[in-house]
Every structure is written in C-alpha cells, then in structure tokens.
Amino acid sequence: MILVWDVGTGVAVLTLGSDVHPDTIYSVDWSRDGALICTSCRDKRVRIIEPRKGTIVAVSCLDL
C-alpha cells in the first residue's frame, strides 16, 4: 500500500492499495512535476503510476 500524507495536517491525502502492488514495495520516486510515481516491487516489476487516478500507466519486468 502507498500512502501520501499532508505533513501539515497529518491526514493521508492519497491511498493506493493492493490492486496496484501485489507484494512488498522496495522503492518509490516521484516525477519532477509530481504527475507520476515510479515504484519497484518484490515481484521484480517496475510500475509507473498516475497517482491522481490511481491507475498503472506502465509495467516493466526486471528479469536480468
């Protein structure tokens, strides 16, 4: 699960659940303009997520 908090109010403003990630999330990074989130997961996949819609834009496999 991904939670984004408003640190000023202490309220979660965005919650992305297990429908976006089936396993443990290892890392998260935001695009410069805040429009996308890039995550890596234990299932060896990198996902690009549009947080405002809660949808996955792209998925890539990390099998090397």
PDB file of N, CA and C in Angstrom:
ATOM      1  N   MET A   1       0.843  -1.170   0.000  1.00  0.00           N
ATOM      2  CA  MET A   1       0.000   0.000   0.000  1.00  0.00           C
ATOM      3  C   MET A   1       0.894   1.241   0.000  1.00  0.00           C
ATOM      4  N   ILE A   2       0.489   2.239  -0.744  1.00  0.00           N
ATOM      5  CA  ILE A   2       1.202   3.509  -0.796  1.00  0.00           C
ATOM      6  C   ILE A   2       0.302   4.565  -0.166  1.00  0.00           C
ATOM      7  N   LEU A   3       0.834   5.273   0.821  1.00  0.00           N
ATOM      8  CA  LEU A   3       0.120   6.375   1.465  1.00  0.00           C
ATOM      9  C   LEU A   3       0.920   7.660   1.275  1.00  0.00           C
ATOM     10  N   VAL A   4       0.256   8.724   0.858  1.00  0.00           N
ATOM     11  CA  VAL A   4       0.877  10.037   0.755  1.00  0.00           C
ATOM     12  C   VAL A   4       0.194  10.930   1.773  1.00  0.00           C
ATOM     13  N   TRP A   5       1.010  11.510   2.656  1.00  0.00           N
ATOM     14  CA  TRP A   5       0.498  12.295   3.774  1.00  0.00           C
ATOM     15  C   TRP A   5       0.699  13.788   3.557  1.00  0.00           C
ATOM     16  N   ASP A   6      -0.243  14.584   4.027  1.00  0.00           N
ATOM     17  CA  ASP A   6      -0.084  16.026   4.143  1.00  0.00           C
ATOM     18  C   ASP A   6       0.539  16.254   5.513  1.00  0.00           C
ATOM     19  N   VAL A   7       1.824  16.585   5.543  1.00  0.00           N
ATOM     20  CA  VAL A   7       2.513  16.695   6.827  1.00  0.00           C
ATOM     21  C   VAL A   7       2.014  17.873   7.662  1.00  0.00           C
ATOM     22  N   GLY A   8       1.399  18.853   7.026  1.00  0.00           N
ATOM     23  CA  GLY A   8       0.862  19.986   7.757  1.00  0.00           C
ATOM     24  C   GLY A   8      -0.357  19.636   8.591  1.00  0.00           C
ATOM     25  N   THR A   9      -1.211  18.752   8.044  1.00  0.00           N
ATOM     26  CA  THR A   9      -2.439  18.388   8.741  1.00  0.00           C
ATOM     27  C   THR A   9      -2.382  16.997   9.357  1.00  0.00           C
ATOM     28  N   GLY A  10      -1.423  16.160   8.897  1.00  0.00           N
ATOM     29  CA  GLY A  10      -1.330  14.794   9.403  1.00  0.00           C
ATOM     30  C   GLY A  10      -2.398  13.865   8.837  1.00  0.00           C
ATOM     31  N   VAL A  11      -2.949  14.226   7.674  1.00  0.00           N
ATOM     32  CA  VAL A  11      -4.011  13.450   7.038  1.00  0.00           C
ATOM     33  C   VAL A  11      -3.471  12.795   5.766  1.00  0.00           C
ATOM     34  N   ALA A  12      -3.838  11.532   5.549  1.00  0.00           N
ATOM     35  CA  ALA A  12      -3.470  10.855   4.310  1.00  0.00           C
ATOM     36  C   ALA A  12      -4.314  11.424   3.169  1.00  0.00           C
ATOM     37  N   VAL A  13      -3.663  11.958   2.140  1.00  0.00           N
ATOM     38  CA  VAL A  13      -4.383  12.566   1.023  1.00  0.00           C
ATOM     39  C   VAL A  13      -4.492  11.622  -0.178  1.00  0.00           C
ATOM     40  N   LEU A  14      -3.711  10.544  -0.164  1.00  0.00           N
ATOM     41  CA  LEU A  14      -3.748   9.579  -1.258  1.00  0.00           C
ATOM     42  C   LEU A  14      -3.438   8.198  -0.713  1.00  0.00           C
ATOM     43  N   THR A  15      -4.253   7.222  -1.079  1.00  0.00           N
ATOM     44  CA  THR A  15      -4.029   5.832  -0.698  1.00  0.00           C
ATOM     45  C   THR A  15      -4.151   4.963  -1.944  1.00  0.00           C
ATOM     46  N   LEU A  16      -3.069   4.251  -2.267  1.00  0.00           N
ATOM     47  CA  LEU A  16      -3.081   3.302  -3.372  1.00  0.00           C
ATOM     48  C   LEU A  16      -2.921   1.921  -2.776  1.00  0.00           C
ATOM     49  N   GLY A  17      -3.882   1.048  -2.995  1.00  0.00           N
ATOM     50  CA  GLY A  17      -3.931  -0.236  -2.314  1.00  0.00           C
ATOM     51  C   GLY A  17      -3.264  -1.378  -3.046  1.00  0.00           C
ATOM     52  N   SER A  18      -3.621  -2.589  -2.618  1.00  0.00           N
ATOM     53  CA  SER A  18      -3.012  -3.814  -3.136  1.00  0.00           C
ATOM     54  C   SER A  18      -3.392  -4.092  -4.583  1.00  0.00           C
ATOM     55  N   ASP A  19      -4.359  -3.371  -5.137  1.00  0.00           N
ATOM     56  CA  ASP A  19      -4.686  -3.548  -6.548  1.00  0.00           C
ATOM     57  C   ASP A  19      -3.591  -2.981  -7.449  1.00  0.00           C
ATOM     58  N   VAL A  20      -2.754  -2.092  -6.902  1.00  0.00           N
ATOM     59  CA  VAL A  20      -1.638  -1.516  -7.650  1.00  0.00           C
ATOM     60  C   VAL A  20      -0.376  -2.359  -7.469  1.00  0.00           C
ATOM     61  N   HIS A  21      -0.138  -2.874  -6.261  1.00  0.00           N
ATOM     62  CA  HIS A  21       1.044  -3.684  -5.961  1.00  0.00           C
ATOM     63  C   HIS A  21       0.645  -4.943  -5.205  1.00  0.00           C
ATOM     64  N   PRO A  22       1.012  -6.119  -5.724  1.00  0.00           N
ATOM     65  CA  PRO A  22       0.646  -7.372  -5.063  1.00  0.00           C
ATOM     66  C   PRO A  22       1.613  -7.794  -3.959  1.00  0.00           C
ATOM     67  N   ASP A  23       2.759  -7.119  -3.832  1.00  0.00           N
ATOM     68  CA  ASP A  23       3.793  -7.561  -2.898  1.00  0.00           C
ATOM     69  C   ASP A  23       4.492  -6.343  -2.279  1.00  0.00           C
ATOM     70  N   THR A  24       5.569  -6.574  -1.562  1.00  0.00           N
ATOM     71  CA  THR A  24       6.314  -5.531  -0.870  1.00  0.00           C
ATOM     72  C   THR A  24       6.915  -4.525  -1.853  1.00  0.00           C
ATOM     73  N   ILE A  25       6.746  -3.245  -1.568  1.00  0.00           N
ATOM     74  CA  ILE A  25       7.320  -2.177  -2.388  1.00  0.00           C
ATOM     75  C   ILE A  25       8.707  -1.867  -1.843  1.00  0.00           C
ATOM     76  N   TYR A  26       9.724  -1.899  -2.726  1.00  0.00           N
ATOM     77  CA  TYR A  26      11.105  -1.639  -2.314  1.00  0.00           C
ATOM     78  C   TYR A  26      11.502  -0.175  -2.438  1.00  0.00           C
ATOM     79  N   SER A  27      11.040   0.516  -3.461  1.00  0.00           N
ATOM     80  CA  SER A  27      11.411   1.917  -3.623  1.00  0.00           C
ATOM     81  C   SER A  27      10.327   2.689  -4.368  1.00  0.00           C
ATOM     82  N   VAL A  28      10.317   4.002  -4.139  1.00  0.00           N
ATOM     83  CA  VAL A  28       9.333   4.900  -4.753  1.00  0.00           C
ATOM     84  C   VAL A  28      10.041   6.189  -5.132  1.00  0.00           C
ATOM     85  N   ASP A  29       9.677   6.744  -6.282  1.00  0.00           N
ATOM     86  CA  ASP A  29      10.225   8.029  -6.694  1.00  0.00           C
ATOM     87  C   ASP A  29       9.153   8.787  -7.469  1.00  0.00           C
ATOM     88  N   TRP A  30       9.113  10.094  -7.289  1.00  0.00           N
ATOM     89  CA  TRP A  30       8.150  10.955  -7.980  1.00  0.00           C
ATOM     90  C   TRP A  30       8.798  11.567  -9.213  1.00  0.00           C
ATOM     91  N   SER A  31       8.003  11.829 -10.246  1.00  0.00           N
ATOM     92  CA  SER A  31       8.494  12.600 -11.390  1.00  0.00           C
ATOM     93  C   SER A  31       8.682  14.046 -10.929  1.00  0.00           C
ATOM     94  N   ARG A  32       9.440  14.801 -11.672  1.00  0.00           N
ATOM     95  CA  ARG A  32       9.735  16.189 -11.267  1.00  0.00           C
ATOM     96  C   ARG A  32       8.488  17.053 -11.091  1.00  0.00           C
ATOM     97  N   ASP A  33       7.493  16.824 -11.947  1.00  0.00           N
ATOM     98  CA  ASP A  33       6.279  17.642 -11.860  1.00  0.00           C
ATOM     99  C   ASP A  33       5.209  17.037 -10.946  1.00  0.00           C
ATOM    100  N   GLY A  34       5.491  15.877 -10.351  1.00  0.00           N
ATOM    101  CA  GLY A  34       4.555  15.254  -9.422  1.00  0.00           C
ATOM    102  C   GLY A  34       3.402  14.523 -10.080  1.00  0.00           C
ATOM    103  N   ALA A  35       3.461  14.369 -11.404  1.00  0.00           N
ATOM    104  CA  ALA A  35       2.353  13.747 -12.125  1.00  0.00           C
ATOM    105  C   ALA A  35       2.398  12.222 -12.104  1.00  0.00           C
ATOM    106  N   LEU A  36       3.582  11.627 -11.876  1.00  0.00           N
ATOM    107  CA  LEU A  36       3.727  10.179 -11.902  1.00  0.00           C
ATOM    108  C   LEU A  36       4.576   9.689 -10.732  1.00  0.00           C
ATOM    109  N   ILE A  37       4.338   8.438 -10.340  1.00  0.00           N
ATOM    110  CA  ILE A  37       5.148   7.778  -9.323  1.00  0.00           C
ATOM    111  C   ILE A  37       5.752   6.535  -9.968  1.00  0.00           C
ATOM    112  N   CYS A  38       7.034   6.306  -9.731  1.00  0.00           N
ATOM    113  CA  CYS A  38       7.702   5.092 -10.201  1.00  0.00           C
ATOM    114  C   CYS A  38       8.013   4.231  -8.974  1.00  0.00           C
ATOM    115  N   THR A  39       7.623   2.956  -9.015  1.00  0.00           N
ATOM    116  CA  THR A  39       7.853   2.065  -7.885  1.00  0.00           C
ATOM    117  C   THR A  39       8.502   0.769  -8.348  1.00  0.00           C
ATOM    118  N   SER A  40       9.290   0.164  -7.455  1.00  0.00           N
ATOM    119  CA  SER A  40       9.795  -1.188  -7.706  1.00  0.00           C
ATOM    120  C   SER A  40       9.247  -2.091  -6.610  1.00  0.00           C
ATOM    121  N   CYS A  41       8.973  -3.338  -6.993  1.00  0.00           N
ATOM    122  CA  CYS A  41       8.275  -4.255  -6.110  1.00  0.00           C
ATOM    123  C   CYS A  41       9.030  -5.575  -5.999  1.00  0.00           C
ATOM    124  N   ARG A  42       8.730  -6.325  -4.976  1.00  0.00           N
ATOM    125  CA  ARG A  42       9.342  -7.624  -4.757  1.00  0.00           C
ATOM    126  C   ARG A  42       9.059  -8.600  -5.897  1.00  0.00           C
ATOM    127  N   ASP A  43       7.986  -8.389  -6.636  1.00  0.00           N
ATOM    128  CA  ASP A  43       7.656  -9.256  -7.766  1.00  0.00           C
ATOM    129  C   ASP A  43       8.515  -8.990  -9.007  1.00  0.00           C
ATOM    130  N   LYS A  44       9.577  -8.169  -8.843  1.00  0.00           N
ATOM    131  CA  LYS A  44      10.554  -7.836  -9.895  1.00  0.00           C
ATOM    132  C   LYS A  44       9.935  -7.034 -11.033  1.00  0.00           C
ATOM    133  N   ARG A  45       9.022  -6.161 -10.691  1.00  0.00           N
ATOM    134  CA  ARG A  45       8.405  -5.292 -11.692  1.00  0.00           C
ATOM    135  C   ARG A  45       8.526  -3.833 -11.256  1.00  0.00           C
ATOM    136  N   VAL A  46       8.730  -2.977 -12.248  1.00  0.00           N
ATOM    137  CA  VAL A  46       8.721  -1.530 -12.037  1.00  0.00           C
ATOM    138  C   VAL A  46       7.405  -1.032 -12.596  1.00  0.00           C
ATOM    139  N   ARG A  47       6.717  -0.227 -11.812  1.00  0.00           N
ATOM    140  CA  ARG A  47       5.421   0.301 -12.247  1.00  0.00           C
ATOM    141  C   ARG A  47       5.465   1.826 -12.271  1.00  0.00           C
ATOM    142  N   ILE A  48       4.863   2.395 -13.300  1.00  0.00           N
ATOM    143  CA  ILE A  48       4.649   3.834 -13.378  1.00  0.00           C
ATOM    144  C   ILE A  48       3.169   4.048 -13.078  1.00  0.00           C
ATOM    145  N   ILE A  49       2.901   4.838 -12.045  1.00  0.00           N
ATOM    146  CA  ILE A  49       1.531   5.025 -11.567  1.00  0.00           C
ATOM    147  C   ILE A  49       1.138   6.494 -11.680  1.00  0.00           C
ATOM    148  N   GLU A  50      -0.078   6.730 -12.162  1.00  0.00           N
ATOM    149  CA  GLU A  50      -0.640   8.075 -12.150  1.00  0.00           C
ATOM    150  C   GLU A  50      -1.429   8.208 -10.851  1.00  0.00           C
ATOM    151  N   PRO A  51      -0.886   8.903  -9.848  1.00  0.00           N
ATOM    152  CA  PRO A  51      -1.489   8.912  -8.518  1.00  0.00           C
ATOM    153  C   PRO A  51      -2.860   9.570  -8.434  1.00  0.00           C
ATOM    154  N   ARG A  52      -3.119  10.570  -9.250  1.00  0.00           N
ATOM    155  CA  ARG A  52      -4.415  11.250  -9.160  1.00  0.00           C
ATOM    156  C   ARG A  52      -5.570  10.345  -9.580  1.00  0.00           C
ATOM    157  N   LYS A  53      -5.302   9.427 -10.513  1.00  0.00           N
ATOM    158  CA  LYS A  53      -6.328   8.490 -10.967  1.00  0.00           C
ATOM    159  C   LYS A  53      -6.187   7.127 -10.297  1.00  0.00           C
ATOM    160  N   GLY A  54      -5.010   6.851  -9.718  1.00  0.00           N
ATOM    161  CA  GLY A  54      -4.773   5.549  -9.096  1.00  0.00           C
ATOM    162  C   GLY A  54      -4.618   4.431 -10.113  1.00  0.00           C
ATOM    163  N   THR A  55      -4.150   4.784 -11.307  1.00  0.00           N
ATOM    164  CA  THR A  55      -4.015   3.798 -12.374  1.00  0.00           C
ATOM    165  C   THR A  55      -2.558   3.544 -12.721  1.00  0.00           C
ATOM    166  N   ILE A  56      -2.280   2.333 -13.199  1.00  0.00           N
ATOM    167  CA  ILE A  56      -0.941   1.972 -13.640  1.00  0.00           C
ATOM    168  C   ILE A  56      -0.810   2.371 -15.102  1.00  0.00           C
ATOM    169  N   VAL A  57       0.214   3.173 -15.399  1.00  0.00           N
ATOM    170  CA  VAL A  57       0.455   3.650 -16.757  1.00  0.00           C
ATOM    171  C   VAL A  57       1.324   2.666 -17.534  1.00  0.00           C
ATOM    172  N   ALA A  58       2.344   2.079 -16.842  1.00  0.00           N
ATOM    173  CA  ALA A  58       3.253   1.128 -17.491  1.00  0.00           C
ATOM    174  C   ALA A  58       3.822   0.171 -16.465  1.00  0.00           C
ATOM    175  N   VAL A  59       4.165  -1.050 -16.936  1.00  0.00           N
ATOM    176  CA  VAL A  59       4.795  -2.070 -16.085  1.00  0.00           C
ATOM    177  C   VAL A  59       5.964  -2.639 -16.873  1.00  0.00           C
ATOM    178  N   SER A  60       7.100  -2.803 -16.201  1.00  0.00           N
ATOM    179  CA  SER A  60       8.265  -3.390 -16.829  1.00  0.00           C
ATOM    180  C   SER A  60       8.834  -4.476 -15.929  1.00  0.00           C
ATOM    181  N   CYS A  61       9.305  -5.561 -16.515  1.00  0.00           N
ATOM    182  CA  CYS A  61       9.877  -6.671 -15.759  1.00  0.00           C
ATOM    183  C   CYS A  61      11.372  -6.453 -15.557  1.00  0.00           C
ATOM    184  N   LEU A  62      11.894  -6.786 -14.380  1.00  0.00           N
ATOM    185  CA  LEU A  62      13.300  -6.585 -14.055  1.00  0.00           C
ATOM    186  C   LEU A  62      14.138  -7.848 -14.185  1.00  0.00           C
ATOM    187  N   ASP A  63      13.663  -8.866 -14.856  1.00  0.00           N
ATOM    188  CA  ASP A  63      14.442 -10.098 -15.020  1.00  0.00           C
ATOM    189  C   ASP A  63      15.673  -9.809 -15.864  1.00  0.00           C
ATOM    190  N   LEU A  64      16.826 -10.024 -15.273  1.00  0.00           N
ATOM    191  CA  LEU A  64      18.077  -9.768 -15.988  1.00  0.00           C
ATOM    192  C   LEU A  64      18.786 -11.054 -16.284  1.00  0.00           C
TER     193      LEU A  64
END
